[in-house]
Amino acid sequence: MDVPVWVWGLTVALIVAMLVVDLVLHVRTPHEPGLRESAVWSAAYVGIALLFGVVVLVVAGPTFGGEYFAGYVTEKSLSVDNLFVFVLIMSSFAVPKELQPTVLLYGIVFALLLRTGFILVGAAVIELFSWVFYLFGAFLLWTAVNQAREAARGERDEFEENAALRLARRVLPTTEGYEGDRLTVRQNGRRAVTPLVIALLAIGSADVLFAVDSIPAVFGLTQETYLVFTVNAFSLLGLRQLFFLLGGLLDRLVYLGYGLAVILGLIGVKLVIEALHTNELPFVNGGEPVTAVPLIPTWLSLLVIMVTLLVTTAASLRRSRRDAARGTR
């Protein structure tokens, strides 16, 4: 897929424009988004992402179009699971409702910059070392097993402050409470950061862990750097609205963990098979490709991902209704 520089430029300009609109219309005036506002803007962001996919489908063909849609659906489903951690962060730092959109938007900007770096590094490594697919595939299979175990135990990833965040707390003078949407204030003759900065650092550092799962997963569906970048960008852009739209619905998605385990496992297997087909490791089949197992086509990956998400969502909502009827929730 040969993407001209001007197409990259237009794409980046579109993403920046969407961020600016989000900032000017929603965050500059701190408020807690209502259900209707969140639903309308979530639909708008999803619509833009789907329209972009249609453009890729028409211009670049069904192969790349299918890869884009498979990657987008996967990233979006993983981002829903990440929202559980965002809820814990907001609760841990007691972020006021009206300031939560600010934290999420700036966190998304940081995550987008961070993931862009990861994507560029990942693309360069893949270009030089095809055997890295073995590592990506093994890691995703290991992640899938852990995800399934956590789902079986009814556990969710809990937020724990990492070393960088604890260091920031010790080094940066921090005010006792929030000062509106201000990041710093002058206190006792010196500049101090507000807890809003710490919450932003928490969101950003949490996304480092999310990227470790999501970037290899998308590379398992497409090796086109442009598609990996746009998939990540469009899945992140609507995350703020999705946070407020889902709200209390998150706890009802009790089987989402199983669905994500299936998806990550599928992509892990797909990566290992592709690594075998391009094998260059001398201790595997004498350095020759292994083609006995056929490659998993993109259309099949997309079909399995969609069916898995539909089944797990429907089963989750049915389970929640049944528990509510029994009075167990």
mmCIF file with all atom_site columns, C-alpha atoms in Angstrom, residues 1-14 226 229:
data_model
loop_
_atom_site.group_PDB
_atom_site.id
_atom_site.type_symbol
_atom_site.label_atom_id
_atom_site.label_alt_id
_atom_site.label_comp_id
_atom_site.label_asym_id
_atom_site.label_entity_id
_atom_site.label_seq_id
_atom_site.pdbx_PDB_ins_code
_atom_site.Cartn_x
_atom_site.Cartn_y
_atom_site.Cartn_z
_atom_site.occupancy
_atom_site.B_iso_or_equiv
_atom_site.pdbx_formal_charge
_atom_site.auth_seq_id
_atom_site.auth_comp_id
_atom_site.auth_asym_id
_atom_site.auth_atom_id
_atom_site.pdbx_PDB_model_num
ATOM 1  C CA . MET A 1 1   ? 0.000  0.000  0.000  1.00 0.00 ? 1   MET A CA 1
ATOM 2  C CA . ASP A 1 2   ? 1.770  3.113  -1.259 1.00 0.00 ? 2   ASP A CA 1
ATOM 3  C CA . VAL A 1 3   ? 0.504  6.151  0.670  1.00 0.00 ? 3   VAL A CA 1
ATOM 4  C CA . PRO A 1 4   ? 1.723  9.533  -0.668 1.00 0.00 ? 4   PRO A CA 1
ATOM 5  C CA . VAL A 1 5   ? 3.050  12.129 1.755  1.00 0.00 ? 5   VAL A CA 1
ATOM 6  C CA . TRP A 1 6   ? 0.141  14.457 1.012  1.00 0.00 ? 6   TRP A CA 1
ATOM 7  C CA . VAL A 1 7   ? -2.339 11.750 2.077  1.00 0.00 ? 7   VAL A CA 1
ATOM 8  C CA . TRP A 1 8   ? -0.462 11.368 5.364  1.00 0.00 ? 8   TRP A CA 1
ATOM 9  C CA . GLY A 1 9   ? -0.616 15.142 5.754  1.00 0.00 ? 9   GLY A CA 1
ATOM 10 C CA . LEU A 1 10  ? -4.372 15.296 5.132  1.00 0.00 ? 10  LEU A CA 1
ATOM 11 C CA . THR A 1 11  ? -4.976 12.423 7.525  1.00 0.00 ? 11  THR A CA 1
ATOM 12 C CA . VAL A 1 12  ? -2.968 14.024 10.324 1.00 0.00 ? 12  VAL A CA 1
ATOM 13 C CA . ALA A 1 13  ? -4.726 17.355 9.658  1.00 0.00 ? 13  ALA A CA 1
ATOM 14 C CA . LEU A 1 14  ? -8.122 15.626 9.952  1.00 0.00 ? 14  LEU A CA 1
ATOM 15 C CA . TYR A 1 226 ? -0.764 3.901  7.606  1.00 0.00 ? 226 TYR A CA 1
ATOM 16 C CA . PHE A 1 229 ? -1.888 4.511  12.661 1.00 0.00 ? 229 PHE A CA 1
#
